[in-house]
Amino acid sequence: AWQRVHFVPDSLRPQKLQQFAARLPAGFTIQPLTRPQLDLLPDAVGENPVDTFTDHDEFMEKGFGFVMLADNGDIASVITTFGVCTRGVEIQINTAEAYQRQGLATVLSAHMLLHCRNIGLEPHWDAHNAASAALATRLGYTRVRTYESYVVQ
């Protein structure tokens, strides 16, 4: 079991998110995640953030995400739908170790949250570590509770 923190988006403010999204550093671009990039994610960010889907084709059909690319072609960070339902999505973000602690996750998350708002989906956030919880708080999420999570195999 491990501790997760549940957040709700009721206090997200579009203006604040727009300010964060505008802080894209020089040397980086954000673009929609493509099918060829999915195969690169485990090496780029240390895990496969779309493994909750049956396969990559199902993710491309039902989910979506964005990548932040460095000018050298590296995938610096990726944000995806961990889960999808009719009115909302659960979000997962991963940043390559070499690019952590530079504010990139904040910029990319704000971009994703604004996209979700524009297409009418509520962006859900449950943090599985302190960095994710701090990011959710920075973005404007409201912390609700901590709970134990288990993996059933």
mmCIF file with all atom_site columns, C-alpha atoms in Angstrom:
data_model
loop_
_atom_site.group_PDB
_atom_site.id
_atom_site.type_symbol
_atom_site.label_atom_id
_atom_site.label_alt_id
_atom_site.label_comp_id
_atom_site.label_asym_id
_atom_site.label_entity_id
_atom_site.label_seq_id
_atom_site.pdbx_PDB_ins_code
_atom_site.Cartn_x
_atom_site.Cartn_y
_atom_site.Cartn_z
_atom_site.occupancy
_atom_site.B_iso_or_equiv
_atom_site.pdbx_formal_charge
_atom_site.auth_seq_id
_atom_site.auth_comp_id
_atom_site.auth_asym_id
_atom_site.auth_atom_id
_atom_site.pdbx_PDB_model_num
ATOM 1   C CA . ALA A 1 1   ? 0.000   0.000  0.000   1.00 0.00 ? 1   ALA A CA 1
ATOM 2   C CA . TRP A 1 2   ? 1.076   3.563  -0.538  1.00 0.00 ? 2   TRP A CA 1
ATOM 3   C CA . GLN A 1 3   ? -0.343  6.953  0.362   1.00 0.00 ? 3   GLN A CA 1
ATOM 4   C CA . ARG A 1 4   ? -2.076  9.057  -2.253  1.00 0.00 ? 4   ARG A CA 1
ATOM 5   C CA . VAL A 1 5   ? -3.566  12.518 -1.872  1.00 0.00 ? 5   VAL A CA 1
ATOM 6   C CA . HIS A 1 6   ? -6.917  13.343 -3.466  1.00 0.00 ? 6   HIS A CA 1
ATOM 7   C CA . PHE A 1 7   ? -7.389  16.865 -4.857  1.00 0.00 ? 7   PHE A CA 1
ATOM 8   C CA . VAL A 1 8   ? -10.413 18.528 -6.437  1.00 0.00 ? 8   VAL A CA 1
ATOM 9   C CA . PRO A 1 9   ? -10.324 21.196 -9.155  1.00 0.00 ? 9   PRO A CA 1
ATOM 10  C CA . ASP A 1 10  ? -12.986 23.482 -7.659  1.00 0.00 ? 10  ASP A CA 1
ATOM 11  C CA . SER A 1 11  ? -10.487 26.260 -6.946  1.00 0.00 ? 11  SER A CA 1
ATOM 12  C CA . LEU A 1 12  ? -8.618  26.232 -10.279 1.00 0.00 ? 12  LEU A CA 1
ATOM 13  C CA . ARG A 1 13  ? -8.483  29.702 -11.794 1.00 0.00 ? 13  ARG A CA 1
ATOM 14  C CA . PRO A 1 14  ? -8.102  30.017 -15.592 1.00 0.00 ? 14  PRO A CA 1
ATOM 15  C CA . GLN A 1 15  ? -6.215  33.323 -15.326 1.00 0.00 ? 15  GLN A CA 1
ATOM 16  C CA . LYS A 1 16  ? -3.625  31.775 -12.996 1.00 0.00 ? 16  LYS A CA 1
ATOM 17  C CA . LEU A 1 17  ? -3.297  28.754 -15.298 1.00 0.00 ? 17  LEU A CA 1
ATOM 18  C CA . GLN A 1 18  ? -2.810  31.045 -18.306 1.00 0.00 ? 18  GLN A CA 1
ATOM 19  C CA . GLN A 1 19  ? -0.019  32.840 -16.443 1.00 0.00 ? 19  GLN A CA 1
ATOM 20  C CA . PHE A 1 20  ? 1.717   29.518 -15.701 1.00 0.00 ? 20  PHE A CA 1
ATOM 21  C CA . ALA A 1 21  ? 1.253   28.284 -19.282 1.00 0.00 ? 21  ALA A CA 1
ATOM 22  C CA . ALA A 1 22  ? 2.834   31.487 -20.607 1.00 0.00 ? 22  ALA A CA 1
ATOM 23  C CA . ARG A 1 23  ? 6.071   30.750 -18.719 1.00 0.00 ? 23  ARG A CA 1
ATOM 24  C CA . LEU A 1 24  ? 7.320   28.278 -21.330 1.00 0.00 ? 24  LEU A CA 1
ATOM 25  C CA . PRO A 1 25  ? 11.106  28.669 -21.200 1.00 0.00 ? 25  PRO A CA 1
ATOM 26  C CA . ALA A 1 26  ? 13.134  29.430 -24.309 1.00 0.00 ? 26  ALA A CA 1
ATOM 27  C CA . GLY A 1 27  ? 14.370  26.243 -25.921 1.00 0.00 ? 27  GLY A CA 1
ATOM 28  C CA . PHE A 1 28  ? 11.171  24.251 -25.310 1.00 0.00 ? 28  PHE A CA 1
ATOM 29  C CA . THR A 1 29  ? 7.946   23.643 -27.218 1.00 0.00 ? 29  THR A CA 1
ATOM 30  C CA . ILE A 1 30  ? 4.661   21.962 -26.292 1.00 0.00 ? 30  ILE A CA 1
ATOM 31  C CA . GLN A 1 31  ? 2.803   19.812 -28.787 1.00 0.00 ? 31  GLN A CA 1
ATOM 32  C CA . PRO A 1 32  ? 0.139   17.089 -28.767 1.00 0.00 ? 32  PRO A CA 1
ATOM 33  C CA . LEU A 1 33  ? 1.507   13.641 -27.966 1.00 0.00 ? 33  LEU A CA 1
ATOM 34  C CA . THR A 1 34  ? 1.831   11.505 -31.105 1.00 0.00 ? 34  THR A CA 1
ATOM 35  C CA . ARG A 1 35  ? 1.639   7.740  -31.567 1.00 0.00 ? 35  ARG A CA 1
ATOM 36  C CA . PRO A 1 36  ? 5.385   7.399  -32.439 1.00 0.00 ? 36  PRO A CA 1
ATOM 37  C CA . GLN A 1 37  ? 6.316   9.298  -29.259 1.00 0.00 ? 37  GLN A CA 1
ATOM 38  C CA . LEU A 1 38  ? 4.466   6.763  -27.076 1.00 0.00 ? 38  LEU A CA 1
ATOM 39  C CA . ASP A 1 39  ? 7.167   4.157  -27.695 1.00 0.00 ? 39  ASP A CA 1
ATOM 40  C CA . LEU A 1 40  ? 9.844   6.623  -26.552 1.00 0.00 ? 40  LEU A CA 1
ATOM 41  C CA . LEU A 1 41  ? 8.250   7.535  -23.220 1.00 0.00 ? 41  LEU A CA 1
ATOM 42  C CA . PRO A 1 42  ? 9.629   4.752  -20.971 1.00 0.00 ? 42  PRO A CA 1
ATOM 43  C CA . ASP A 1 43  ? 13.212  5.658  -21.897 1.00 0.00 ? 43  ASP A CA 1
ATOM 44  C CA . ALA A 1 44  ? 12.544  9.404  -21.940 1.00 0.00 ? 44  ALA A CA 1
ATOM 45  C CA . VAL A 1 45  ? 10.695  9.834  -18.638 1.00 0.00 ? 45  VAL A CA 1
ATOM 46  C CA . GLY A 1 46  ? 11.389  6.578  -16.827 1.00 0.00 ? 46  GLY A CA 1
ATOM 47  C CA . GLU A 1 47  ? 7.999   4.918  -17.133 1.00 0.00 ? 47  GLU A CA 1
ATOM 48  C CA . ASN A 1 48  ? 5.088   4.340  -19.461 1.00 0.00 ? 48  ASN A CA 1
ATOM 49  C CA . PRO A 1 49  ? 2.460   6.887  -18.382 1.00 0.00 ? 49  PRO A CA 1
ATOM 50  C CA . VAL A 1 50  ? -0.219  5.348  -20.611 1.00 0.00 ? 50  VAL A CA 1
ATOM 51  C CA . ASP A 1 51  ? -0.012  1.778  -19.316 1.00 0.00 ? 51  ASP A CA 1
ATOM 52  C CA . THR A 1 52  ? -3.512  2.006  -17.849 1.00 0.00 ? 52  THR A CA 1
ATOM 53  C CA . PHE A 1 53  ? -4.793  1.587  -21.396 1.00 0.00 ? 53  PHE A CA 1
ATOM 54  C CA . THR A 1 54  ? -4.868  -1.803 -23.122 1.00 0.00 ? 54  THR A CA 1
ATOM 55  C CA . ASP A 1 55  ? -2.272  -0.637 -25.644 1.00 0.00 ? 55  ASP A CA 1
ATOM 56  C CA . HIS A 1 56  ? -1.051  2.490  -27.385 1.00 0.00 ? 56  HIS A CA 1
ATOM 57  C CA . ASP A 1 57  ? -3.790  2.311  -29.989 1.00 0.00 ? 57  ASP A CA 1
ATOM 58  C CA . GLU A 1 58  ? -6.460  2.426  -27.279 1.00 0.00 ? 58  GLU A CA 1
ATOM 59  C CA . PHE A 1 59  ? -4.711  5.421  -25.694 1.00 0.00 ? 59  PHE A CA 1
ATOM 60  C CA . MET A 1 60  ? -4.660  7.266  -29.028 1.00 0.00 ? 60  MET A CA 1
ATOM 61  C CA . GLU A 1 61  ? -8.370  6.482  -29.492 1.00 0.00 ? 61  GLU A CA 1
ATOM 62  C CA . LYS A 1 62  ? -9.625  7.353  -25.993 1.00 0.00 ? 62  LYS A CA 1
ATOM 63  C CA . GLY A 1 63  ? -6.938  9.423  -24.311 1.00 0.00 ? 63  GLY A CA 1
ATOM 64  C CA . PHE A 1 64  ? -4.749  12.411 -25.093 1.00 0.00 ? 64  PHE A CA 1
ATOM 65  C CA . GLY A 1 65  ? -1.702  14.197 -23.868 1.00 0.00 ? 65  GLY A CA 1
ATOM 66  C CA . PHE A 1 66  ? 1.023   16.699 -24.570 1.00 0.00 ? 66  PHE A CA 1
ATOM 67  C CA . VAL A 1 67  ? 4.798   16.577 -24.662 1.00 0.00 ? 67  VAL A CA 1
ATOM 68  C CA . MET A 1 68  ? 7.280   19.278 -23.876 1.00 0.00 ? 68  MET A CA 1
ATOM 69  C CA . LEU A 1 69  ? 10.218  18.942 -26.219 1.00 0.00 ? 69  LEU A CA 1
ATOM 70  C CA . ALA A 1 70  ? 13.640  20.468 -25.716 1.00 0.00 ? 70  ALA A CA 1
ATOM 71  C CA . ASP A 1 71  ? 15.339  22.022 -28.733 1.00 0.00 ? 71  ASP A CA 1
ATOM 72  C CA . ASN A 1 72  ? 17.721  19.038 -28.808 1.00 0.00 ? 72  ASN A CA 1
ATOM 73  C CA . GLY A 1 73  ? 14.745  16.728 -29.423 1.00 0.00 ? 73  GLY A CA 1
ATOM 74  C CA . ASP A 1 74  ? 14.533  15.313 -25.884 1.00 0.00 ? 74  ASP A CA 1
ATOM 75  C CA . ILE A 1 75  ? 11.126  14.636 -24.412 1.00 0.00 ? 75  ILE A CA 1
ATOM 76  C CA . ALA A 1 76  ? 11.567  16.750 -21.293 1.00 0.00 ? 76  ALA A CA 1
ATOM 77  C CA . SER A 1 77  ? 8.092   16.153 -19.870 1.00 0.00 ? 77  SER A CA 1
ATOM 78  C CA . VAL A 1 78  ? 4.840   14.434 -20.804 1.00 0.00 ? 78  VAL A CA 1
ATOM 79  C CA . ILE A 1 79  ? 1.322   14.844 -19.463 1.00 0.00 ? 79  ILE A CA 1
ATOM 80  C CA . THR A 1 80  ? -1.385  12.334 -20.289 1.00 0.00 ? 80  THR A CA 1
ATOM 81  C CA . THR A 1 81  ? -4.819  11.130 -19.412 1.00 0.00 ? 81  THR A CA 1
ATOM 82  C CA . PHE A 1 82  ? -4.269  8.298  -16.933 1.00 0.00 ? 82  PHE A CA 1
ATOM 83  C CA . GLY A 1 83  ? -7.980  7.557  -17.113 1.00 0.00 ? 83  GLY A CA 1
ATOM 84  C CA . VAL A 1 84  ? -10.908 8.936  -19.093 1.00 0.00 ? 84  VAL A CA 1
ATOM 85  C CA . CYS A 1 85  ? -14.638 9.095  -18.377 1.00 0.00 ? 85  CYS A CA 1
ATOM 86  C CA . THR A 1 86  ? -17.492 10.966 -20.017 1.00 0.00 ? 86  THR A CA 1
ATOM 87  C CA . ARG A 1 87  ? -17.075 14.167 -17.996 1.00 0.00 ? 87  ARG A CA 1
ATOM 88  C CA . GLY A 1 88  ? -13.490 14.102 -16.823 1.00 0.00 ? 88  GLY A CA 1
ATOM 89  C CA . VAL A 1 89  ? -9.957  12.776 -16.929 1.00 0.00 ? 89  VAL A CA 1
ATOM 90  C CA . GLU A 1 90  ? -7.381  11.664 -14.396 1.00 0.00 ? 90  GLU A CA 1
ATOM 91  C CA . ILE A 1 91  ? -4.056  13.297 -15.173 1.00 0.00 ? 91  ILE A CA 1
ATOM 92  C CA . GLN A 1 92  ? -0.536  11.908 -14.988 1.00 0.00 ? 92  GLN A CA 1
ATOM 93  C CA . ILE A 1 93  ? 2.623   13.911 -15.519 1.00 0.00 ? 93  ILE A CA 1
ATOM 94  C CA . ASN A 1 94  ? 6.179   12.658 -15.845 1.00 0.00 ? 94  ASN A CA 1
ATOM 95  C CA . THR A 1 95  ? 9.313   14.753 -16.272 1.00 0.00 ? 95  THR A CA 1
ATOM 96  C CA . ALA A 1 96  ? 12.684  13.349 -17.285 1.00 0.00 ? 96  ALA A CA 1
ATOM 97  C CA . GLU A 1 97  ? 15.156  13.469 -14.426 1.00 0.00 ? 97  GLU A CA 1
ATOM 98  C CA . ALA A 1 98  ? 17.523  15.815 -16.256 1.00 0.00 ? 98  ALA A CA 1
ATOM 99  C CA . TYR A 1 99  ? 14.705  18.359 -16.644 1.00 0.00 ? 99  TYR A CA 1
ATOM 100 C CA . GLN A 1 100 ? 13.192  18.235 -13.157 1.00 0.00 ? 100 GLN A CA 1
ATOM 101 C CA . ARG A 1 101 ? 13.096  21.221 -10.782 1.00 0.00 ? 101 ARG A CA 1
ATOM 102 C CA . GLN A 1 102 ? 12.948  23.733 -13.655 1.00 0.00 ? 102 GLN A CA 1
ATOM 103 C CA . GLY A 1 103 ? 9.225   24.564 -13.550 1.00 0.00 ? 103 GLY A CA 1
ATOM 104 C CA . LEU A 1 104 ? 8.484   22.578 -16.705 1.00 0.00 ? 104 LEU A CA 1
ATOM 105 C CA . ALA A 1 105 ? 5.811   20.410 -15.056 1.00 0.00 ? 105 ALA A CA 1
ATOM 106 C CA . THR A 1 106 ? 3.962   23.526 -13.903 1.00 0.00 ? 106 THR A CA 1
ATOM 107 C CA . VAL A 1 107 ? 3.924   24.989 -17.423 1.00 0.00 ? 107 VAL A CA 1
ATOM 108 C CA . LEU A 1 108 ? 2.887   21.709 -19.059 1.00 0.00 ? 108 LEU A CA 1
ATOM 109 C CA . SER A 1 109 ? 0.220   20.978 -16.428 1.00 0.00 ? 109 SER A CA 1
ATOM 110 C CA . ALA A 1 110 ? -1.304  24.425 -16.862 1.00 0.00 ? 110 ALA A CA 1
ATOM 111 C CA . HIS A 1 111 ? -1.420  23.824 -20.617 1.00 0.00 ? 111 HIS A CA 1
ATOM 112 C CA . MET A 1 112 ? -3.229  20.508 -20.086 1.00 0.00 ? 112 MET A CA 1
ATOM 113 C CA . LEU A 1 113 ? -5.694  21.929 -17.556 1.00 0.00 ? 113 LEU A CA 1
ATOM 114 C CA . LEU A 1 114 ? -6.619  24.769 -19.899 1.00 0.00 ? 114 LEU A CA 1
ATOM 115 C CA . HIS A 1 115 ? -7.086  22.253 -22.721 1.00 0.00 ? 115 HIS A CA 1
ATOM 116 C CA . CYS A 1 116 ? -9.379  20.144 -20.519 1.00 0.00 ? 116 CYS A CA 1
ATOM 117 C CA . ARG A 1 117 ? -11.389 23.250 -19.644 1.00 0.00 ? 117 ARG A CA 1
ATOM 118 C CA . ASN A 1 118 ? -11.688 24.199 -23.327 1.00 0.00 ? 118 ASN A CA 1
ATOM 119 C CA . ILE A 1 119 ? -13.071 20.773 -24.278 1.00 0.00 ? 119 ILE A CA 1
ATOM 120 C CA . GLY A 1 120 ? -15.385 20.514 -21.271 1.00 0.00 ? 120 GLY A CA 1
ATOM 121 C CA . LEU A 1 121 ? -13.600 17.837 -19.229 1.00 0.00 ? 121 LEU A CA 1
ATOM 122 C CA . GLU A 1 122 ? -12.943 18.084 -15.487 1.00 0.00 ? 122 GLU A CA 1
ATOM 123 C CA . PRO A 1 123 ? -9.262  17.409 -14.736 1.00 0.00 ? 123 PRO A CA 1
ATOM 124 C CA . HIS A 1 124 ? -8.911  15.130 -11.692 1.00 0.00 ? 124 HIS A CA 1
ATOM 125 C CA . TRP A 1 125 ? -5.643  14.930 -9.735  1.00 0.00 ? 125 TRP A CA 1
ATOM 126 C CA . ASP A 1 126 ? -4.534  12.364 -7.178  1.00 0.00 ? 126 ASP A CA 1
ATOM 127 C CA . ALA A 1 127 ? -0.908  12.709 -6.118  1.00 0.00 ? 127 ALA A CA 1
ATOM 128 C CA . HIS A 1 128 ? 1.278   9.705  -5.385  1.00 0.00 ? 128 HIS A CA 1
ATOM 129 C CA . ASN A 1 129 ? 4.282   11.655 -4.115  1.00 0.00 ? 129 ASN A CA 1
ATOM 130 C CA . ALA A 1 130 ? 5.151   14.943 -2.436  1.00 0.00 ? 130 ALA A CA 1
ATOM 131 C CA . ALA A 1 131 ? 6.252   16.600 -5.694  1.00 0.00 ? 131 ALA A CA 1
ATOM 132 C CA . SER A 1 132 ? 2.908   15.823 -7.344  1.00 0.00 ? 132 SER A CA 1
ATOM 133 C CA . ALA A 1 133 ? 1.004   17.098 -4.308  1.00 0.00 ? 133 ALA A CA 1
ATOM 134 C CA . ALA A 1 134 ? 3.025   20.328 -4.301  1.00 0.00 ? 134 ALA A CA 1
ATOM 135 C CA . LEU A 1 135 ? 2.380   20.773 -8.018  1.00 0.00 ? 135 LEU A CA 1
ATOM 136 C CA . ALA A 1 136 ? -1.375  20.265 -7.581  1.00 0.00 ? 136 ALA A CA 1
ATOM 137 C CA . THR A 1 137 ? -1.421  22.866 -4.817  1.00 0.00 ? 137 THR A CA 1
ATOM 138 C CA . ARG A 1 138 ? 0.641   25.327 -6.901  1.00 0.00 ? 138 ARG A CA 1
ATOM 139 C CA . LEU A 1 139 ? -1.788  24.942 -9.802  1.00 0.00 ? 139 LEU A CA 1
ATOM 140 C CA . GLY A 1 140 ? -4.739  25.757 -7.541  1.00 0.00 ? 140 GLY A CA 1
ATOM 141 C CA . TYR A 1 141 ? -6.230  22.372 -6.675  1.00 0.00 ? 141 TYR A CA 1
ATOM 142 C CA . THR A 1 142 ? -7.832  21.889 -3.253  1.00 0.00 ? 142 THR A CA 1
ATOM 143 C CA . ARG A 1 143 ? -6.484  19.056 -1.116  1.00 0.00 ? 143 ARG A CA 1
ATOM 144 C CA . VAL A 1 144 ? -9.314  16.842 0.153   1.00 0.00 ? 144 VAL A CA 1
ATOM 145 C CA . ARG A 1 145 ? -7.844  13.789 1.864   1.00 0.00 ? 145 ARG A CA 1
ATOM 146 C CA . THR A 1 146 ? -5.073  11.219 2.000   1.00 0.00 ? 146 THR A CA 1
ATOM 147 C CA . TYR A 1 147 ? -5.885  7.575  1.361   1.00 0.00 ? 147 TYR A CA 1
ATOM 148 C CA . GLU A 1 148 ? -4.140  4.238  0.955   1.00 0.00 ? 148 GLU A CA 1
ATOM 149 C CA . SER A 1 149 ? -3.879  2.743  -2.515  1.00 0.00 ? 149 SER A CA 1
ATOM 150 C CA . TYR A 1 150 ? -3.155  -0.872 -3.473  1.00 0.00 ? 150 TYR A CA 1
ATOM 151 C CA . VAL A 1 151 ? -2.179  -2.665 -6.649  1.00 0.00 ? 151 VAL A CA 1
ATOM 152 C CA . VAL A 1 152 ? -4.120  -5.868 -7.365  1.00 0.00 ? 152 VAL A CA 1
ATOM 153 C CA . GLN A 1 153 ? -2.309  -8.292 -9.638  1.00 0.00 ? 153 GLN A CA 1
#
